Amino acid sequence: MLLKFLRQFNIVRGCREDFNVSVWKCPTFLFVLMGVAVTVSTLTAYFIASRFDQDPQISALLALGTAGIVLIIGHIIIQSFAKIVEVSRLKSQFLDIISHQLLTPLTALKWSASTIESDGTSPESAKQQEAYMIIKESTNKMVNIVNTLLDIARIEAGRVTMNFGRFDMRESVKKIIALRAHDLEAKHSTIELWGEEVIAPVLADPFRTRLVIENLVDNAIKYSREHSSIVITLRQENDRVMFEIKDKGVGIPAHEHKNIFQKFFRASNEFSYQTKGLGVGLYLVKFIIEASGGAIGFESQEGVGSRFWFSLPVYKYKT
Amino acid sequence: MEKIVFIEDETTLQKMLGAALKEAGYSVITASDGETGLAAVRAEKPDLVLLDLILPKMDGFTVLGEIKKDEATAHTPVIVLTNLESAEDVGRVVALGATTYLVKANYDLPDIVLKIKEILGK
């Protein structure tokens, strides 16, 4: 515990792990160095000035020297920050280009799958039907991954546009459950949809809200134990629609609850359950719900399971 | 028969949506770059334009601007069909006068045809 507390003051380690640069390019180290330089120079100036109080030129020279040192270190700090900002900008730009390039072939795949379906010429044999379903599910998953990466880059650059409209939550949840048939079958698990059969539509960004539901459903499946049942409940509370998903999974350790919505968060116990993921899902989920004027929360107990919920405002018809 | 000019440089997507629109009863003229697309809009006076944004020779923003600048084509509804979705892009397209903005990867093919039908009031 004490070691952990003291570790946070290890600047050299912090520079290596957080910024991945040498100490001479690390803002934290340079900031501390500047503080030390200012303190030492001020004390030296005081002692020298008190000893040679007859000669004000020496004091003035020392003050000038201190200002010079502070300016040089300040300049190096600003340069380090500028470099970090530039690298971050290039990274976001690169992610943007790569994601866009990936979306074109994915669009072709998605359109092809929907053409087969709408054409009424669905594959005949069971084997073909299963292969077709896998193509459809995998394409949707890939589109979601790329959209998630794109949205993360946009959040970092502060340029997310929410496209609000009418969104039917129940219809969407049903479609998402149907698309998870293979994942559920592999775990011998089920998802039950409870709550009111007819529920008011919500005002939200349809694609991003679908992404939110997909993220929560995928997490519930991933972290569930085999042969378990996941329950989704939809209900209206005044002018809000409430979505809730409960699993009997591995749960999240209590000391990690505060980090759950942080970017790249992965619960420490999840590796025991051999799961894969970007670690950005819940970060994005929280951003989308809050940007839609909604609220989000969770309860979780390690070894028992988790309950995630969010609420969104009801869509008001134009009169 | 209502006429649609479809400007898209990705041949696979052009072929797929083109076929779906023909099947839905529209006459479709396709173009693979901005310049050819703009020329087709001016010559054909279509009922609707489907426009990608990243295009060779002339980008979609310029094509849209030119369509809306010309009195003969300014009234033509333009659906921007792209995979770009940043706030700047959407804002620019809306300011230039596009009827709607659809992100290709977010829609299944029949949904796009449905949107087109809605806009053309069919």
GROMACS .gro file of C-alpha atoms in nm:
model
  441
    1MET     CA    1   0.000   0.000   0.000
    2LEU     CA    2   0.274   0.246   0.107
    3LEU     CA    3   0.487   0.131  -0.185
    4LYS     CA    4   0.196   0.198  -0.421
    5PHE     CA    5   0.149   0.544  -0.268
    6LEU     CA    6   0.518   0.627  -0.304
    7ARG     CA    7   0.532   0.489  -0.657
    8GLN     CA    8   0.313   0.771  -0.788
    9PHE     CA    9   0.593   1.016  -0.698
   10ASN     CA   10   0.845   0.830  -0.913
   11ILE     CA   11   0.870   1.084  -1.193
   12VAL     CA   12   1.128   0.892  -1.398
   13ARG     CA   13   0.903   0.585  -1.410
   14GLY     CA   14   0.601   0.805  -1.491
   15CYS     CA   15   0.789   0.967  -1.781
   16ARG     CA   16   0.882   0.628  -1.920
   17GLU     CA   17   0.535   0.474  -1.886
   18ASP     CA   18   0.299   0.770  -1.945
   19PHE     CA   19   0.486   0.972  -2.206
   20ASN     CA   20   0.734   0.715  -2.338
   21VAL     CA   21   1.011   0.979  -2.365
   22SER     CA   22   1.346   1.042  -2.193
   23VAL     CA   23   1.338   1.253  -1.873
   24TRP     CA   24   1.488   1.554  -2.057
   25LYS     CA   25   1.184   1.562  -2.285
   26CYS     CA   26   0.931   1.479  -2.013
   27PRO     CA   27   0.708   1.773  -1.904
   28THR     CA   28   0.660   1.637  -1.549
   29PHE     CA   29   1.034   1.607  -1.486
   30LEU     CA   30   1.111   1.945  -1.644
   31PHE     CA   31   0.839   2.109  -1.438
   32VAL     CA   32   0.989   1.971  -1.115
   33LEU     CA   33   1.336   2.073  -1.236
   34MET     CA   34   1.210   2.427  -1.297
   35GLY     CA   35   1.068   2.438  -0.943
   36VAL     CA   36   1.401   2.320  -0.799
   37ALA     CA   37   1.593   2.575  -1.010
   38VAL     CA   38   1.370   2.861  -0.899
   39THR     CA   39   1.393   2.762  -0.531
   40VAL     CA   40   1.773   2.712  -0.534
   41SER     CA   41   1.830   3.036  -0.728
   42THR     CA   42   1.604   3.236  -0.495
   43LEU     CA   43   1.777   3.100  -0.183
   44THR     CA   44   2.123   3.157  -0.332
   45ALA     CA   45   2.021   3.508  -0.435
   46TYR     CA   46   1.900   3.573  -0.082
   47PHE     CA   47   2.222   3.451   0.083
   48ILE     CA   48   2.450   3.633  -0.160
   49ALA     CA   49   2.244   3.949  -0.145
   50SER     CA   50   2.246   3.945   0.237
   51ARG     CA   51   2.626   3.896   0.232
   52PHE     CA   52   2.700   4.159  -0.032
   53ASP     CA   53   2.420   4.399   0.056
   54GLN     CA   54   2.644   4.689  -0.037
   55ASP     CA   55   2.650   4.580  -0.400
   56PRO     CA   56   2.295   4.567  -0.556
   57GLN     CA   57   2.445   4.479  -0.898
   58ILE     CA   58   2.524   4.124  -0.777
   59SER     CA   59   2.163   4.071  -0.667
   60ALA     CA   60   2.033   4.208  -0.997
   61LEU     CA   61   2.269   3.980  -1.190
   62LEU     CA   62   2.154   3.677  -0.992
   63ALA     CA   63   1.786   3.759  -1.050
   64LEU     CA   64   1.863   3.793  -1.422
   65GLY     CA   65   2.045   3.458  -1.423
   66THR     CA   66   1.749   3.288  -1.248
   67ALA     CA   67   1.503   3.436  -1.499
   68GLY     CA   68   1.727   3.306  -1.782
   69ILE     CA   69   1.734   2.951  -1.642
   70VAL     CA   70   1.355   2.952  -1.587
   71LEU     CA   71   1.298   3.077  -1.942
   72ILE     CA   72   1.517   2.805  -2.094
   73ILE     CA   73   1.347   2.526  -1.896
   74GLY     CA   74   1.002   2.677  -1.975
   75HIS     CA   75   1.091   2.677  -2.344
   76ILE     CA   76   1.192   2.309  -2.332
   77ILE     CA   77   0.863   2.223  -2.152
   78ILE     CA   78   0.653   2.403  -2.413
   79GLN     CA   79   0.846   2.228  -2.692
   80SER     CA   80   0.779   1.890  -2.528
   81PHE     CA   81   0.407   1.964  -2.504
   82ALA     CA   82   0.398   2.086  -2.865
   83LYS     CA   83   0.558   1.759  -2.975
   84ILE     CA   84   0.308   1.552  -2.774
   85VAL     CA   85   0.015   1.749  -2.924
   86GLU     CA   86   0.154   1.704  -3.276
   87VAL     CA   87   0.202   1.328  -3.231
   88SER     CA   88  -0.153   1.300  -3.095
   89ARG     CA   89  -0.289   1.496  -3.394
   90LEU     CA   90  -0.101   1.277  -3.642
   91LYS     CA   91  -0.223   0.963  -3.464
   92SER     CA   92  -0.587   1.079  -3.486
   93GLN     CA   93  -0.544   1.174  -3.852
   94PHE     CA   94  -0.386   0.836  -3.930
   95LEU     CA   95  -0.667   0.653  -3.750
   96ASP     CA   96  -0.920   0.860  -3.945
   97ILE     CA   97  -0.766   0.771  -4.283
   98ILE     CA   98  -0.720   0.400  -4.203
   99SER     CA   99  -1.076   0.371  -4.067
  100HIS     CA  100  -1.219   0.543  -4.374
  101GLN     CA  101  -1.025   0.310  -4.604
  102LEU     CA  102  -1.159   0.010  -4.412
  103LEU     CA  103  -1.518   0.131  -4.433
  104THR     CA  104  -1.534   0.112  -4.814
  105PRO     CA  105  -1.484  -0.267  -4.848
  106LEU     CA  106  -1.698  -0.317  -4.537
  107THR     CA  107  -1.981  -0.120  -4.698
  108ALA     CA  108  -1.958  -0.350  -5.001
  109LEU     CA  109  -1.980  -0.656  -4.772
  110LYS     CA  110  -2.275  -0.514  -4.579
  111TRP     CA  111  -2.461  -0.418  -4.896
  112SER     CA  112  -2.393  -0.762  -5.048
  113ALA     CA  113  -2.536  -0.939  -4.744
  114SER     CA  114  -2.848  -0.722  -4.745
  115THR     CA  115  -2.889  -0.776  -5.122
  116ILE     CA  116  -2.894  -1.154  -5.074
  117GLU     CA  117  -3.155  -1.113  -4.801
  118SER     CA  118  -3.380  -0.866  -4.983
  119ASP     CA  119  -3.357  -1.065  -5.304
  120GLY     CA  120  -3.543  -1.354  -5.144
  121THR     CA  121  -3.268  -1.587  -5.263
  122SER     CA  122  -3.134  -1.669  -4.919
  123PRO     CA  123  -2.892  -1.963  -4.922
  124GLU     CA  124  -3.082  -2.289  -4.930
  125SER     CA  125  -2.875  -2.544  -4.746
  126ALA     CA  126  -2.822  -2.518  -4.370
  127LYS     CA  127  -2.447  -2.493  -4.426
  128GLN     CA  128  -2.489  -2.202  -4.669
  129GLN     CA  129  -2.737  -2.034  -4.438
  130GLU     CA  130  -2.492  -2.056  -4.148
  131ALA     CA  131  -2.204  -1.922  -4.360
  132TYR     CA  132  -2.426  -1.633  -4.472
  133MET     CA  133  -2.520  -1.551  -4.111
  134ILE     CA  134  -2.151  -1.553  -4.010
  135ILE     CA  135  -2.066  -1.312  -4.295
  136LYS     CA  136  -2.350  -1.083  -4.185
  137GLU     CA  137  -2.263  -1.090  -3.813
  138SER     CA  138  -1.889  -1.047  -3.873
  139THR     CA  139  -1.943  -0.756  -4.112
  140ASN     CA  140  -2.159  -0.578  -3.857
  141LYS     CA  141  -1.898  -0.638  -3.587
  142MET     CA  142  -1.622  -0.497  -3.809
  143VAL     CA  143  -1.828  -0.190  -3.900
  144ASN     CA  144  -1.881  -0.135  -3.527
  145ILE     CA  145  -1.510  -0.169  -3.447
  146VAL     CA  146  -1.416   0.081  -3.718
  147ASN     CA  147  -1.693   0.321  -3.612
  148THR     CA  148  -1.577   0.291  -3.250
  149LEU     CA  149  -1.218   0.374  -3.346
  150LEU     CA  150  -1.339   0.665  -3.559
  151ASP     CA  151  -1.553   0.799  -3.276
  152ILE     CA  152  -1.265   0.775  -3.027
  153ALA     CA  153  -1.048   0.977  -3.267
  154ARG     CA  154  -1.332   1.228  -3.304
  155ILE     CA  155  -1.388   1.260  -2.927
  156GLU     CA  156  -1.015   1.328  -2.882
  157ALA     CA  157  -1.023   1.590  -3.155
  158GLY     CA  158  -1.347   1.738  -3.013
  159ARG     CA  159  -1.535   1.694  -3.341
  160VAL     CA  160  -1.819   1.448  -3.281
  161THR     CA  161  -2.151   1.526  -3.451
  162MET     CA  162  -2.458   1.364  -3.300
  163ASN     CA  163  -2.731   1.303  -3.558
  164PHE     CA  164  -3.046   1.304  -3.346
  165GLY     CA  165  -3.369   1.142  -3.457
  166ARG     CA  166  -3.643   0.901  -3.356
  167PHE     CA  167  -3.513   0.569  -3.230
  168ASP     CA  168  -3.716   0.259  -3.149
  169MET     CA  169  -3.526   0.090  -2.869
  170ARG     CA  170  -3.731  -0.231  -2.845
  171GLU     CA  171  -3.709  -0.302  -3.219
  172SER     CA  172  -3.336  -0.240  -3.215
  173VAL     CA  173  -3.274  -0.461  -2.910
  174LYS     CA  174  -3.464  -0.746  -3.078
  175LYS     CA  175  -3.252  -0.714  -3.396
  176ILE     CA  176  -2.929  -0.706  -3.196
  177ILE     CA  177  -3.025  -1.017  -2.996
  178ALA     CA  178  -3.107  -1.199  -3.322
  179LEU     CA  179  -2.762  -1.110  -3.458
  180ARG     CA  180  -2.591  -1.259  -3.151
  181ALA     CA  181  -2.742  -1.606  -3.208
  182HIS     CA  182  -2.403  -1.767  -3.278
  183ASP     CA  183  -2.224  -1.608  -2.981
  184LEU     CA  184  -2.506  -1.714  -2.749
  185GLU     CA  185  -2.515  -2.063  -2.890
  186ALA     CA  186  -2.140  -2.099  -2.836
  187LYS     CA  187  -2.190  -2.019  -2.466
  188HIS     CA  188  -2.512  -2.219  -2.435
  189SER     CA  189  -2.665  -1.899  -2.301
  190THR     CA  190  -2.980  -1.700  -2.368
  191ILE     CA  191  -3.095  -1.338  -2.365
  192GLU     CA  192  -3.445  -1.262  -2.245
  193LEU     CA  193  -3.618  -0.934  -2.324
  194TRP     CA  194  -3.849  -0.821  -2.046
  195GLY     CA  195  -4.054  -0.508  -1.992
  196GLU     CA  196  -4.332  -0.326  -2.170
  197GLU     CA  197  -4.419  -0.460  -2.515
  198VAL     CA  198  -4.498  -0.113  -2.649
  199ILE     CA  199  -4.252   0.150  -2.547
  200ALA     CA  200  -4.215   0.514  -2.657
  201PRO     CA  201  -3.941   0.594  -2.907
  202VAL     CA  202  -3.642   0.792  -2.778
  203LEU     CA  203  -3.465   1.101  -2.909
  204ALA     CA  204  -3.113   0.983  -2.987
  205ASP     CA  205  -2.850   0.928  -3.255
  206PRO     CA  206  -2.982   0.597  -3.398
  207PHE     CA  207  -2.648   0.448  -3.510
  208ARG     CA  208  -2.457   0.548  -3.202
  209THR     CA  209  -2.736   0.431  -2.968
  210ARG     CA  210  -2.738   0.098  -3.148
  211LEU     CA  211  -2.361   0.087  -3.089
  212VAL     CA  212  -2.424   0.151  -2.717
  213ILE     CA  213  -2.671  -0.140  -2.693
  214GLU     CA  214  -2.441  -0.366  -2.894
  215ASN     CA  215  -2.149  -0.285  -2.665
  216LEU     CA  216  -2.350  -0.361  -2.350
  217VAL     CA  217  -2.496  -0.681  -2.497
  218ASP     CA  218  -2.153  -0.799  -2.619
  219ASN     CA  219  -1.998  -0.731  -2.278
  220ALA     CA  220  -2.277  -0.923  -2.104
  221ILE     CA  221  -2.222  -1.222  -2.337
  222LYS     CA  222  -1.841  -1.206  -2.310
  223TYR     CA  223  -1.831  -1.192  -1.931
  224SER     CA  224  -2.115  -1.437  -1.868
  225ARG     CA  225  -2.053  -1.787  -1.753
  226GLU     CA  226  -2.164  -2.073  -1.976
  227HIS     CA  227  -2.526  -2.190  -1.950
  228SER     CA  228  -2.640  -1.861  -1.803
  229SER     CA  229  -2.923  -1.627  -1.881
  230ILE     CA  230  -2.890  -1.254  -1.956
  231VAL     CA  231  -3.192  -1.033  -1.895
  232ILE     CA  232  -3.265  -0.705  -2.075
  233THR     CA  233  -3.547  -0.489  -1.937
  234LEU     CA  234  -3.701  -0.190  -2.113
  235ARG     CA  235  -3.941   0.040  -1.932
  236GLN     CA  236  -4.065   0.396  -1.942
  237GLU     CA  237  -4.019   0.620  -1.640
  238ASN     CA  238  -4.196   0.954  -1.694
  239ASP     CA  239  -4.027   1.118  -1.992
  240ARG     CA  240  -3.737   0.871  -2.006
  241VAL     CA  241  -3.692   0.522  -2.144
  242MET     CA  242  -3.478   0.299  -1.926
  243PHE     CA  243  -3.261   0.016  -2.063
  244GLU     CA  244  -3.116  -0.237  -1.821
  245ILE     CA  245  -2.901  -0.544  -1.882
  246LYS     CA  246  -2.819  -0.799  -1.611
  247ASP     CA  247  -2.568  -1.082  -1.640
  248LYS     CA  248  -2.447  -1.358  -1.412
  249GLY     CA  249  -2.087  -1.315  -1.510
  250VAL     CA  250  -1.743  -1.258  -1.364
  251GLY     CA  251  -1.834  -0.910  -1.236
  252ILE     CA  252  -1.595  -0.621  -1.176
  253PRO     CA  253  -1.376  -0.600  -0.863
  254ALA     CA  254  -1.498  -0.318  -0.631
  255HIS     CA  255  -1.164  -0.130  -0.638
  256GLU     CA  256  -1.192  -0.100  -1.016
  257HIS     CA  257  -1.544   0.045  -1.027
  258LYS     CA  258  -1.414   0.401  -1.047
  259ASN     CA  259  -1.217   0.325  -1.366
  260ILE     CA  260  -1.485   0.138  -1.555
  261PHE     CA  261  -1.576   0.420  -1.797
  262GLN     CA  262  -1.216   0.522  -1.859
  263LYS     CA  263  -1.051   0.473  -2.196
  264PHE     CA  264  -0.855   0.145  -2.237
  265PHE     CA  265  -0.991   0.012  -1.906
  266ARG     CA  266  -0.981  -0.367  -1.876
  267ALA     CA  267  -1.086  -0.528  -1.551
  268SER     CA  268  -0.799  -0.717  -1.389
  269ASN     CA  269  -0.997  -1.038  -1.353
  270GLU     CA  270  -1.123  -1.055  -1.708
  271PHE     CA  271  -0.821  -1.233  -1.850
  272SER     CA  272  -0.919  -1.535  -1.653
  273TYR     CA  273  -1.218  -1.545  -1.881
  274GLN     CA  274  -1.016  -1.520  -2.203
  275THR     CA  275  -1.195  -1.225  -2.354
  276LYS     CA  276  -1.088  -0.992  -2.632
  277GLY     CA  277  -1.174  -0.629  -2.681
  278LEU     CA  278  -1.047  -0.279  -2.750
  279GLY     CA  279  -1.111  -0.156  -2.397
  280VAL     CA  280  -1.280   0.157  -2.531
  281GLY     CA  281  -1.639   0.035  -2.548
  282LEU     CA  282  -1.767   0.168  -2.215
  283TYR     CA  283  -1.575   0.495  -2.256
  284LEU     CA  284  -1.761   0.552  -2.583
  285VAL     CA  285  -2.093   0.425  -2.440
  286LYS     CA  286  -2.079   0.685  -2.159
  287PHE     CA  287  -1.984   0.962  -2.401
  288ILE     CA  288  -2.274   0.881  -2.638
  289ILE     CA  289  -2.536   0.855  -2.361
  290GLU     CA  290  -2.426   1.180  -2.196
  291ALA     CA  291  -2.405   1.361  -2.530
  292SER     CA  292  -2.767   1.248  -2.589
  293GLY     CA  293  -2.885   1.406  -2.263
  294GLY     CA  294  -2.915   1.065  -2.095
  295ALA     CA  295  -2.774   0.904  -1.782
  296ILE     CA  296  -2.577   0.583  -1.733
  297GLY     CA  297  -2.469   0.369  -1.439
  298PHE     CA  298  -2.389   0.020  -1.319
  299GLU     CA  299  -2.370  -0.213  -1.020
  300SER     CA  300  -2.134  -0.504  -1.015
  301GLN     CA  301  -2.010  -0.767  -0.774
  302GLU     CA  302  -1.710  -0.981  -0.848
  303GLY     CA  303  -1.809  -1.341  -0.904
  304VAL     CA  304  -2.182  -1.262  -0.905
  305GLY     CA  305  -2.244  -1.046  -1.210
  306SER     CA  306  -2.316  -0.697  -1.336
  307ARG     CA  307  -2.613  -0.474  -1.406
  308PHE     CA  308  -2.567  -0.187  -1.650
  309TRP     CA  309  -2.840   0.068  -1.722
  310PHE     CA  310  -2.893   0.385  -1.918
  311SER     CA  311  -3.186   0.617  -1.978
  312LEU     CA  312  -3.268   0.840  -2.276
  313PRO     CA  313  -3.531   1.112  -2.326
  314VAL     CA  314  -3.859   1.015  -2.493
  315TYR     CA  315  -3.898   1.139  -2.851
  316LYS     CA  316  -4.169   1.405  -2.865
  317TYR     CA  317  -4.371   1.405  -3.186
  318LYS     CA  318  -4.386   1.733  -3.375
  319THR     CA  319  -4.738   1.873  -3.375
  320MET     CA  320  -3.917   0.714  -6.540
  321GLU     CA  321  -3.734   0.926  -6.283
  322LYS     CA  322  -3.369   0.989  -6.350
  323ILE     CA  323  -3.085   0.961  -6.095
  324VAL     CA  324  -2.722   1.062  -6.149
  325PHE     CA  325  -2.502   0.851  -5.920
  326ILE     CA  326  -2.146   0.980  -5.870
  327GLU     CA  327  -1.928   0.720  -5.696
  328ASP     CA  328  -1.569   0.618  -5.768
  329GLU     CA  329  -1.584   0.277  -5.596
  330THR     CA  330  -1.696   0.051  -5.881
  331THR     CA  331  -1.830  -0.225  -5.652
  332LEU     CA  332  -2.056   0.015  -5.464
  333GLN     CA  333  -2.154   0.191  -5.788
  334LYS     CA  334  -2.254  -0.139  -5.945
  335MET     CA  335  -2.450  -0.262  -5.641
  336LEU     CA  336  -2.655   0.049  -5.566
  337GLY     CA  337  -2.695   0.121  -5.940
  338ALA     CA  338  -2.849  -0.225  -5.990
  339ALA     CA  339  -3.077  -0.188  -5.686
  340LEU     CA  340  -3.204   0.148  -5.812
  341LYS     CA  341  -3.267   0.016  -6.164
  342GLU     CA  342  -3.458  -0.271  -6.009
  343ALA     CA  343  -3.664  -0.019  -5.812
  344GLY     CA  344  -3.766   0.141  -6.142
  345TYR     CA  345  -3.529   0.434  -6.182
  346SER     CA  346  -3.316   0.535  -6.476
  347VAL     CA  347  -2.957   0.553  -6.345
  348ILE     CA  348  -2.664   0.737  -6.499
  349THR     CA  349  -2.335   0.659  -6.322
  350ALA     CA  350  -2.011   0.859  -6.309
  351SER     CA  351  -1.680   0.765  -6.147
  352ASP     CA  352  -1.530   1.110  -6.095
  353GLY     CA  353  -1.647   1.457  -6.000
  354GLU     CA  354  -1.596   1.622  -6.338
  355THR     CA  355  -1.785   1.358  -6.536
  356GLY     CA  356  -2.056   1.355  -6.269
  357LEU     CA  357  -2.107   1.731  -6.283
  358ALA     CA  358  -2.120   1.719  -6.664
  359ALA     CA  359  -2.384   1.442  -6.641
  360VAL     CA  360  -2.595   1.649  -6.398
  361ARG     CA  361  -2.579   1.951  -6.633
  362ALA     CA  362  -2.662   1.745  -6.942
  363GLU     CA  363  -2.925   1.509  -6.799
  364LYS     CA  364  -3.111   1.740  -6.556
  365PRO     CA  365  -3.187   1.445  -6.324
  366ASP     CA  366  -3.458   1.426  -6.058
  367LEU     CA  367  -3.199   1.338  -5.794
  368VAL     CA  368  -2.821   1.328  -5.751
  369LEU     CA  369  -2.639   1.073  -5.534
  370LEU     CA  370  -2.297   1.210  -5.451
  371ASP     CA  371  -1.986   1.066  -5.285
  372LEU     CA  372  -1.743   1.318  -5.130
  373ILE     CA  373  -1.400   1.172  -5.195
  374LEU     CA  374  -1.380   1.166  -5.575
  375PRO     CA  375  -1.101   1.191  -5.833
  376LYS     CA  376  -1.060   1.505  -6.049
  377MET     CA  377  -1.318   1.713  -5.856
  378ASP     CA  378  -1.425   1.638  -5.496
  379GLY     CA  379  -1.789   1.603  -5.392
  380PHE     CA  380  -1.794   1.939  -5.206
  381THR     CA  381  -1.702   2.123  -5.527
  382VAL     CA  382  -1.952   1.924  -5.733
  383LEU     CA  383  -2.228   2.006  -5.481
  384GLY     CA  384  -2.132   2.375  -5.480
  385GLU     CA  385  -2.140   2.387  -5.862
  386ILE     CA  386  -2.482   2.212  -5.877
  387LYS     CA  387  -2.631   2.458  -5.628
  388LYS     CA  388  -2.468   2.761  -5.800
  389ASP     CA  389  -2.621   2.687  -6.139
  390GLU     CA  390  -2.983   2.804  -6.170
  391ALA     CA  391  -3.067   2.516  -6.403
  392THR     CA  392  -2.966   2.251  -6.145
  393ALA     CA  393  -2.997   2.432  -5.810
  394HIS     CA  394  -3.340   2.283  -5.734
  395THR     CA  395  -3.221   1.921  -5.784
  396PRO     CA  396  -3.214   1.730  -5.454
  397VAL     CA  397  -2.867   1.599  -5.371
  398ILE     CA  398  -2.813   1.307  -5.133
  399VAL     CA  399  -2.457   1.294  -5.007
  400LEU     CA  400  -2.358   0.930  -4.971
  401THR     CA  401  -2.022   0.896  -4.800
  402ASN     CA  402  -1.825   0.732  -4.524
  403LEU     CA  403  -1.692   1.066  -4.396
  404GLU     CA  404  -1.878   1.176  -4.086
  405SER     CA  405  -1.683   1.451  -3.911
  406ALA     CA  406  -1.862   1.762  -3.786
  407GLU     CA  407  -1.674   1.974  -4.041
  408ASP     CA  408  -1.782   1.756  -4.334
  409VAL     CA  409  -2.148   1.740  -4.230
  410GLY     CA  410  -2.153   2.116  -4.163
  411ARG     CA  411  -1.995   2.197  -4.501
  412VAL     CA  412  -2.235   1.974  -4.692
  413VAL     CA  413  -2.542   2.115  -4.513
  414ALA     CA  414  -2.422   2.471  -4.575
  415LEU     CA  415  -2.376   2.391  -4.944
  416GLY     CA  416  -2.740   2.281  -4.968
  417ALA     CA  417  -2.747   1.899  -4.968
  418THR     CA  418  -3.090   1.747  -4.903
  419THR     CA  419  -2.957   1.477  -4.672
  420TYR     CA  420  -2.637   1.310  -4.562
  421LEU     CA  421  -2.611   0.931  -4.541
  422VAL     CA  422  -2.315   0.734  -4.406
  423LYS     CA  423  -2.284   0.435  -4.638
  424ALA     CA  424  -2.153   0.182  -4.387
  425ASN     CA  425  -2.442   0.252  -4.150
  426TYR     CA  426  -2.715   0.153  -4.395
  427ASP     CA  427  -2.820  -0.168  -4.563
  428LEU     CA  428  -2.880  -0.136  -4.936
  429PRO     CA  429  -3.266  -0.161  -4.919
  430ASP     CA  430  -3.268   0.118  -4.657
  431ILE     CA  431  -3.084   0.351  -4.893
  432VAL     CA  432  -3.329   0.274  -5.175
  433LEU     CA  433  -3.612   0.346  -4.930
  434LYS     CA  434  -3.462   0.687  -4.840
  435ILE     CA  435  -3.435   0.773  -5.210
  436LYS     CA  436  -3.798   0.670  -5.265
  437GLU     CA  437  -3.903   0.892  -4.974
  438ILE     CA  438  -3.721   1.193  -5.114
  439LEU     CA  439  -3.858   1.142  -5.464
  440GLY     CA  440  -4.205   1.092  -5.313
  441LYS     CA  441  -4.256   0.760  -5.480
   0.00000   0.00000   0.00000
